[in-house]
Amino acid sequence: VAMHDRRATLAREIAELLHRDFGEKMFHIAIPRTVKVEEAQTMKKPVVDAFPESDIAGSYKALAREILTRLEVNAVEEGKP
């Protein structure tokens, strides 16, 4: 879930529905809504380069790790090196 605002009731309800309907297909990392993304865009940089120590950069890095982990697990399950 990207641009997620935990404070908004509708956003929480949608996230819950998505997790209910898609279960383990959903990533566990939720990318929060933050002004840092727009600031990085105006700088023409990825947020992880513009604000490497920010919470949002940490969220994107965690998502990348989760994607890589899933790819590794799928490769092992399929018998690929």
N, CA, C and O atoms as CSV, one atom per row, in Angstrom:
chain,resi,resn,atom,element,x,y,z
A,1,VAL,N,N,0.864,-1.157,0.000
A,1,VAL,CA,C,0.000,0.000,0.000
A,1,VAL,C,C,0.911,1.221,0.000
A,1,VAL,O,O,1.767,1.358,0.874
A,2,ALA,N,N,0.734,2.096,-0.963
A,2,ALA,CA,C,1.572,3.292,-1.076
A,2,ALA,C,C,0.755,4.540,-0.779
A,2,ALA,O,O,-0.464,4.562,-0.950
A,3,MET,N,N,1.448,5.571,-0.333
A,3,MET,CA,C,0.807,6.840,0.013
A,3,MET,C,C,-0.255,6.611,1.090
A,3,MET,O,O,-1.321,7.228,1.084
A,4,HIS,N,N,0.065,5.725,1.992
A,4,HIS,CA,C,-0.872,5.306,3.038
A,4,HIS,C,C,-0.852,6.300,4.192
A,4,HIS,O,O,0.212,6.640,4.710
A,5,ASP,N,N,-2.027,6.760,4.589
A,5,ASP,CA,C,-2.157,7.669,5.734
A,5,ASP,C,C,-2.902,6.917,6.823
A,5,ASP,O,O,-4.128,6.812,6.786
A,6,ARG,N,N,-2.157,6.390,7.799
A,6,ARG,CA,C,-2.756,5.574,8.859
A,6,ARG,C,C,-3.806,6.322,9.650
A,6,ARG,O,O,-4.687,5.708,10.250
A,7,ARG,N,N,-3.720,7.659,9.657
A,7,ARG,CA,C,-4.665,8.458,10.440
A,7,ARG,C,C,-6.044,8.517,9.798
A,7,ARG,O,O,-7.034,8.763,10.487
A,8,ALA,N,N,-6.124,8.299,8.501
A,8,ALA,CA,C,-7.394,8.406,7.789
A,8,ALA,C,C,-8.169,7.089,7.897
A,8,ALA,O,O,-7.651,6.021,7.571
A,9,THR,N,N,-9.392,7.185,8.351
A,9,THR,CA,C,-10.226,5.993,8.533
A,9,THR,C,C,-10.398,5.242,7.222
A,9,THR,O,O,-10.278,4.018,7.194
A,10,LEU,N,N,-10.677,5.954,6.141
A,10,LEU,CA,C,-10.882,5.305,4.846
A,10,LEU,C,C,-9.625,4.556,4.407
A,10,LEU,O,O,-9.716,3.436,3.902
A,11,ALA,N,N,-8.467,5.160,4.594
A,11,ALA,CA,C,-7.212,4.508,4.218
A,11,ALA,C,C,-7.009,3.222,5.013
A,11,ALA,O,O,-6.582,2.210,4.457
A,12,ARG,N,N,-7.310,3.252,6.303
A,12,ARG,CA,C,-7.181,2.039,7.128
A,12,ARG,C,C,-8.147,0.959,6.653
A,12,ARG,O,O,-7.781,-0.213,6.564
A,13,GLU,N,N,-9.374,1.356,6.351
A,13,GLU,CA,C,-10.375,0.383,5.910
A,13,GLU,C,C,-9.973,-0.245,4.576
A,13,GLU,O,O,-10.123,-1.452,4.386
A,14,ILE,N,N,-9.466,0.564,3.660
A,14,ILE,CA,C,-9.037,0.038,2.364
A,14,ILE,C,C,-7.858,-0.917,2.544
A,14,ILE,O,O,-7.820,-1.979,1.921
A,15,ALA,N,N,-6.904,-0.548,3.385
A,15,ALA,CA,C,-5.761,-1.426,3.641
A,15,ALA,C,C,-6.224,-2.759,4.228
A,15,ALA,O,O,-5.721,-3.814,3.842
A,16,GLU,N,N,-7.169,-2.716,5.147
A,16,GLU,CA,C,-7.702,-3.949,5.739
A,16,GLU,C,C,-8.392,-4.812,4.690
A,16,GLU,O,O,-8.221,-6.031,4.683
A,17,LEU,N,N,-9.171,-4.191,3.803
A,17,LEU,CA,C,-9.835,-4.941,2.731
A,17,LEU,C,C,-8.818,-5.574,1.787
A,17,LEU,O,O,-8.965,-6.731,1.392
A,18,LEU,N,N,-7.804,-4.825,1.433
A,18,LEU,CA,C,-6.773,-5.363,0.542
A,18,LEU,C,C,-6.071,-6.554,1.182
A,18,LEU,O,O,-5.847,-7.571,0.526
A,19,HIS,N,N,-5.722,-6.432,2.462
A,19,HIS,CA,C,-5.066,-7.542,3.154
A,19,HIS,C,C,-5.995,-8.746,3.273
A,19,HIS,O,O,-5.552,-9.889,3.163
A,20,ARG,N,N,-7.272,-8.491,3.494
A,20,ARG,CA,C,-8.235,-9.594,3.587
A,20,ARG,C,C,-8.359,-10.313,2.241
A,20,ARG,O,O,-8.360,-11.543,2.184
A,21,ASP,N,N,-8.463,-9.532,1.158
A,21,ASP,CA,C,-8.693,-10.125,-0.154
A,21,ASP,C,C,-7.441,-10.728,-0.784
A,21,ASP,O,O,-7.530,-11.720,-1.508
A,22,PHE,N,N,-6.278,-10.141,-0.517
A,22,PHE,CA,C,-5.060,-10.598,-1.180
A,22,PHE,C,C,-4.087,-11.321,-0.262
A,22,PHE,O,O,-3.140,-11.951,-0.733
A,23,GLY,N,N,-4.310,-11.236,1.027
A,23,GLY,CA,C,-3.519,-11.995,1.996
A,23,GLY,C,C,-2.020,-11.868,1.816
A,23,GLY,O,O,-1.476,-10.763,1.812
A,24,GLU,N,N,-1.354,-13.004,1.668
A,24,GLU,CA,C,0.108,-13.035,1.582
A,24,GLU,C,C,0.649,-12.470,0.277
A,24,GLU,O,O,1.860,-12.291,0.146
A,25,LYS,N,N,-0.209,-12.188,-0.683
A,25,LYS,CA,C,0.257,-11.537,-1.915
A,25,LYS,C,C,0.602,-10.068,-1.668
A,25,LYS,O,O,1.343,-9.451,-2.433
A,26,MET,N,N,0.050,-9.526,-0.588
A,26,MET,CA,C,0.322,-8.130,-0.236
A,26,MET,C,C,1.686,-8.028,0.434
A,26,MET,O,O,2.104,-8.927,1.164
A,27,PHE,N,N,2.365,-6.931,0.176
A,27,PHE,CA,C,3.609,-6.669,0.890
A,27,PHE,C,C,3.263,-6.215,2.305
A,27,PHE,O,O,2.209,-5.621,2.534
A,28,HIS,N,N,4.146,-6.495,3.239
A,28,HIS,CA,C,3.907,-6.118,4.627
A,28,HIS,C,C,4.236,-4.654,4.891
A,28,HIS,O,O,3.749,-4.065,5.856
A,29,ILE,N,N,5.058,-4.075,4.034
A,29,ILE,CA,C,5.486,-2.685,4.198
A,29,ILE,C,C,4.438,-1.761,3.598
A,29,ILE,O,O,4.018,-1.941,2.455
A,30,ALA,N,N,4.021,-0.775,4.375
A,30,ALA,CA,C,3.129,0.270,3.871
A,30,ALA,C,C,3.963,1.532,3.707
A,30,ALA,O,O,4.672,1.938,4.628
A,31,ILE,N,N,3.879,2.147,2.543
A,31,ILE,CA,C,4.624,3.373,2.275
A,31,ILE,C,C,3.759,4.546,2.726
A,31,ILE,O,O,2.692,4.781,2.158
A,32,PRO,N,N,4.203,5.278,3.734
A,32,PRO,CA,C,3.368,6.359,4.257
A,32,PRO,C,C,3.350,7.587,3.346
A,32,PRO,O,O,4.247,7.786,2.526
A,33,ARG,N,N,2.333,8.385,3.508
A,33,ARG,CA,C,2.237,9.660,2.794
A,33,ARG,C,C,3.118,10.663,3.532
A,33,ARG,O,O,3.028,10.808,4.751
A,34,THR,N,N,3.965,11.348,2.781
A,34,THR,CA,C,4.855,12.336,3.383
A,34,THR,C,C,5.261,13.379,2.352
A,34,THR,O,O,5.310,13.100,1.154
A,35,VAL,N,N,5.545,14.554,2.821
A,35,VAL,CA,C,5.957,15.646,1.941
A,35,VAL,C,C,7.361,15.411,1.384
A,35,VAL,O,O,7.741,16.019,0.383
A,36,LYS,N,N,8.123,14.541,2.021
A,36,LYS,CA,C,9.489,14.257,1.560
A,36,LYS,C,C,9.505,13.738,0.126
A,36,LYS,O,O,10.447,14.014,-0.617
A,37,VAL,N,N,8.483,12.996,-0.272
A,37,VAL,CA,C,8.420,12.464,-1.636
A,37,VAL,C,C,8.322,13.609,-2.641
A,37,VAL,O,O,9.039,13.627,-3.641
A,38,GLU,N,N,7.435,14.560,-2.372
A,38,GLU,CA,C,7.293,15.703,-3.273
A,38,GLU,C,C,8.558,16.556,-3.287
A,38,GLU,O,O,8.956,17.064,-4.335
A,39,GLU,N,N,9.187,16.711,-2.128
A,39,GLU,CA,C,10.431,17.478,-2.064
A,39,GLU,C,C,11.525,16.809,-2.892
A,39,GLU,O,O,12.273,17.486,-3.598
A,40,ALA,N,N,11.619,15.504,-2.808
A,40,ALA,CA,C,12.614,14.770,-3.595
A,40,ALA,C,C,12.323,14.918,-5.091
A,40,ALA,O,O,13.244,15.053,-5.896
A,41,GLN,N,N,11.046,14.891,-5.453
A,41,GLN,CA,C,10.680,15.058,-6.863
A,41,GLN,C,C,11.119,16.419,-7.385
A,41,GLN,O,O,11.625,16.515,-8.503
A,42,THR,N,N,10.934,17.470,-6.594
A,42,THR,CA,C,11.352,18.792,-7.055
A,42,THR,C,C,12.870,18.878,-7.175
A,42,THR,O,O,13.390,19.680,-7.951
A,43,MET,N,N,13.579,18.053,-6.408
A,43,MET,CA,C,15.040,17.996,-6.497
A,43,MET,C,C,15.492,17.068,-7.625
A,43,MET,O,O,16.681,16.980,-7.931
A,44,LYS,N,N,14.514,16.370,-8.245
A,44,LYS,CA,C,14.773,15.393,-9.317
A,44,LYS,C,C,15.692,14.267,-8.838
A,44,LYS,O,O,16.612,13.836,-9.533
A,45,LYS,N,N,15.396,13.810,-7.611
A,45,LYS,CA,C,16.159,12.717,-7.010
A,45,LYS,C,C,15.201,11.702,-6.409
A,45,LYS,O,O,14.096,12.053,-5.994
A,46,PRO,N,N,15.624,10.446,-6.364
A,46,PRO,CA,C,14.840,9.471,-5.598
A,46,PRO,C,C,14.865,9.863,-4.119
A,46,PRO,O,O,15.847,10.434,-3.646
A,47,VAL,N,N,13.823,9.570,-3.414
A,47,VAL,CA,C,13.738,9.952,-2.002
A,47,VAL,C,C,14.866,9.317,-1.185
A,47,VAL,O,O,15.322,9.907,-0.206
A,48,VAL,N,N,15.314,8.135,-1.571
A,48,VAL,CA,C,16.401,7.490,-0.826
A,48,VAL,C,C,17.734,8.204,-1.023
A,48,VAL,O,O,18.637,8.066,-0.198
A,49,ASP,N,N,17.866,8.972,-2.120
A,49,ASP,CA,C,19.069,9.774,-2.327
A,49,ASP,C,C,18.915,11.163,-1.708
A,49,ASP,O,O,19.853,11.688,-1.109
A,50,ALA,N,N,17.743,11.748,-1.853
A,50,ALA,CA,C,17.501,13.093,-1.342
A,50,ALA,C,C,17.484,13.122,0.186
A,50,ALA,O,O,18.008,14.050,0.801
A,51,PHE,N,N,16.883,12.107,0.786
A,51,PHE,CA,C,16.736,12.060,2.252
A,51,PHE,C,C,17.043,10.646,2.748
A,51,PHE,O,O,16.151,9.949,3.231
A,52,PRO,N,N,18.294,10.225,2.630
A,52,PRO,CA,C,18.640,8.827,2.927
A,52,PRO,C,C,18.361,8.370,4.351
A,52,PRO,O,O,18.153,7.178,4.578
A,53,GLU,N,N,18.351,9.272,5.302
A,53,GLU,CA,C,18.133,8.889,6.701
A,53,GLU,C,C,16.680,9.074,7.149
A,53,GLU,O,O,16.366,8.874,8.323
A,54,SER,N,N,15.796,9.452,6.229
A,54,SER,CA,C,14.400,9.715,6.588
A,54,SER,C,C,13.620,8.415,6.778
A,54,SER,O,O,14.032,7.352,6.313
A,55,ASP,N,N,12.502,8.522,7.461
A,55,ASP,CA,C,11.624,7.362,7.658
A,55,ASP,C,C,11.107,6.839,6.319
A,55,ASP,O,O,11.006,5.628,6.125
A,56,ILE,N,N,10.780,7.740,5.400
A,56,ILE,CA,C,10.235,7.306,4.106
A,56,ILE,C,C,11.293,6.541,3.312
A,56,ILE,O,O,10.973,5.551,2.653
A,57,ALA,N,N,12.540,6.985,3.366
A,57,ALA,CA,C,13.609,6.250,2.692
A,57,ALA,C,C,13.738,4.856,3.305
A,57,ALA,O,O,13.939,3.871,2.596
A,58,GLY,N,N,13.620,4.788,4.621
A,58,GLY,CA,C,13.661,3.493,5.295
A,58,GLY,C,C,12.523,2.582,4.859
A,58,GLY,O,O,12.704,1.372,4.724
A,59,SER,N,N,11.350,3.167,4.639
A,59,SER,CA,C,10.203,2.375,4.183
A,59,SER,C,C,10.444,1.813,2.784
A,59,SER,O,O,10.157,0.645,2.521
A,60,TYR,N,N,10.975,2.648,1.889
A,60,TYR,CA,C,11.261,2.170,0.534
A,60,TYR,C,C,12.359,1.111,0.536
A,60,TYR,O,O,12.290,0.144,-0.222
A,61,LYS,N,N,13.365,1.287,1.381
A,61,LYS,CA,C,14.430,0.288,1.488
A,61,LYS,C,C,13.880,-1.031,2.030
A,61,LYS,O,O,14.261,-2.106,1.567
A,62,ALA,N,N,12.986,-0.942,3.010
A,62,ALA,CA,C,12.379,-2.152,3.573
A,62,ALA,C,C,11.525,-2.857,2.515
A,62,ALA,O,O,11.518,-4.086,2.442
A,63,LEU,N,N,10.811,-2.087,1.702
A,63,LEU,CA,C,10.021,-2.682,0.623
A,63,LEU,C,C,10.937,-3.389,-0.373
A,63,LEU,O,O,10.639,-4.498,-0.817
A,64,ALA,N,N,12.037,-2.754,-0.720
A,64,ALA,CA,C,12.992,-3.379,-1.650
A,64,ALA,C,C,13.522,-4.694,-1.074
A,64,ALA,O,O,13.634,-5.688,-1.792
A,65,ARG,N,N,13.848,-4.697,0.223
A,65,ARG,CA,C,14.317,-5.942,0.862
A,65,ARG,C,C,13.244,-7.019,0.823
A,65,ARG,O,O,13.540,-8.188,0.574
A,66,GLU,N,N,11.990,-6.623,1.070
A,66,GLU,CA,C,10.913,-7.609,1.051
A,66,GLU,C,C,10.729,-8.187,-0.352
A,66,GLU,O,O,10.506,-9.388,-0.506
A,67,ILE,N,N,10.821,-7.343,-1.364
A,67,ILE,CA,C,10.702,-7.829,-2.751
A,67,ILE,C,C,11.828,-8.806,-3.063
A,67,ILE,O,O,11.586,-9.880,-3.613
A,68,LEU,N,N,13.056,-8.437,-2.714
A,68,LEU,CA,C,14.188,-9.329,-2.978
A,68,LEU,C,C,14.051,-10.645,-2.232
A,68,LEU,O,O,14.370,-11.700,-2.779
A,69,THR,N,N,13.583,-10.600,-1.002
A,69,THR,CA,C,13.385,-11.827,-0.227
A,69,THR,C,C,12.360,-12.720,-0.900
A,69,THR,O,O,12.559,-13.930,-1.003
A,70,ARG,N,N,11.270,-12.134,-1.356
A,70,ARG,CA,C,10.236,-12.939,-2.028
A,70,ARG,C,C,10.758,-13.546,-3.318
A,70,ARG,O,O,10.443,-14.692,-3.637
A,71,LEU,N,N,11.562,-12.780,-4.069
A,71,LEU,CA,C,12.135,-13.315,-5.299
A,71,LEU,C,C,13.058,-14.484,-5.008
A,71,LEU,O,O,13.055,-15.477,-5.735
A,72,GLU,N,N,13.854,-14.372,-3.940
A,72,GLU,CA,C,14.748,-15.457,-3.556
A,72,GLU,C,C,13.961,-16.690,-3.137
A,72,GLU,O,O,14.310,-17.804,-3.528
A,73,VAL,N,N,12.919,-16.514,-2.360
A,73,VAL,CA,C,12.085,-17.630,-1.911
A,73,VAL,C,C,11.425,-18.312,-3.107
A,73,VAL,O,O,11.400,-19.539,-3.195
A,74,ASN,N,N,10.892,-17.508,-4.024
A,74,ASN,CA,C,10.250,-18.080,-5.210
A,74,ASN,C,C,11.251,-18.848,-6.072
A,74,ASN,O,O,10.920,-19.900,-6.619
A,75,ALA,N,N,12.478,-18.324,-6.194
A,75,ALA,CA,C,13.496,-18.999,-6.987
A,75,ALA,C,C,13.845,-20.336,-6.374
A,75,ALA,O,O,14.001,-21.323,-7.093
A,76,VAL,N,N,13.972,-20.389,-5.047
A,76,VAL,CA,C,14.291,-21.636,-4.361
A,76,VAL,C,C,13.149,-22.637,-4.537
A,76,VAL,O,O,13.386,-23.814,-4.807
A,77,GLU,N,N,11.915,-22.165,-4.382
A,77,GLU,CA,C,10.758,-23.051,-4.539
A,77,GLU,C,C,10.651,-23.607,-5.935
A,77,GLU,O,O,10.164,-24.722,-6.121
A,78,GLU,N,N,11.102,-22.845,-6.932
A,78,GLU,CA,C,11.053,-23.293,-8.330
A,78,GLU,C,C,12.318,-24.067,-8.721
A,78,GLU,O,O,12.437,-24.540,-9.851
A,79,GLY,N,N,13.259,-24.191,-7.779
A,79,GLY,CA,C,14.481,-24.941,-8.047
A,79,GLY,C,C,15.503,-24.186,-8.869
A,79,GLY,O,O,16.382,-24.793,-9.482
A,80,LYS,N,N,15.395,-22.851,-8.889
A,80,LYS,CA,C,16.361,-22.045,-9.640
A,80,LYS,C,C,17.472,-21.601,-8.707
A,80,LYS,O,O,17.225,-21.351,-7.527
A,81,PRO,N,N,18.690,-21.501,-9.215
A,81,PRO,CA,C,19.808,-21.065,-8.355
A,81,PRO,C,C,19.715,-19.603,-7.969
A,81,PRO,O,O,20.579,-19.097,-7.253
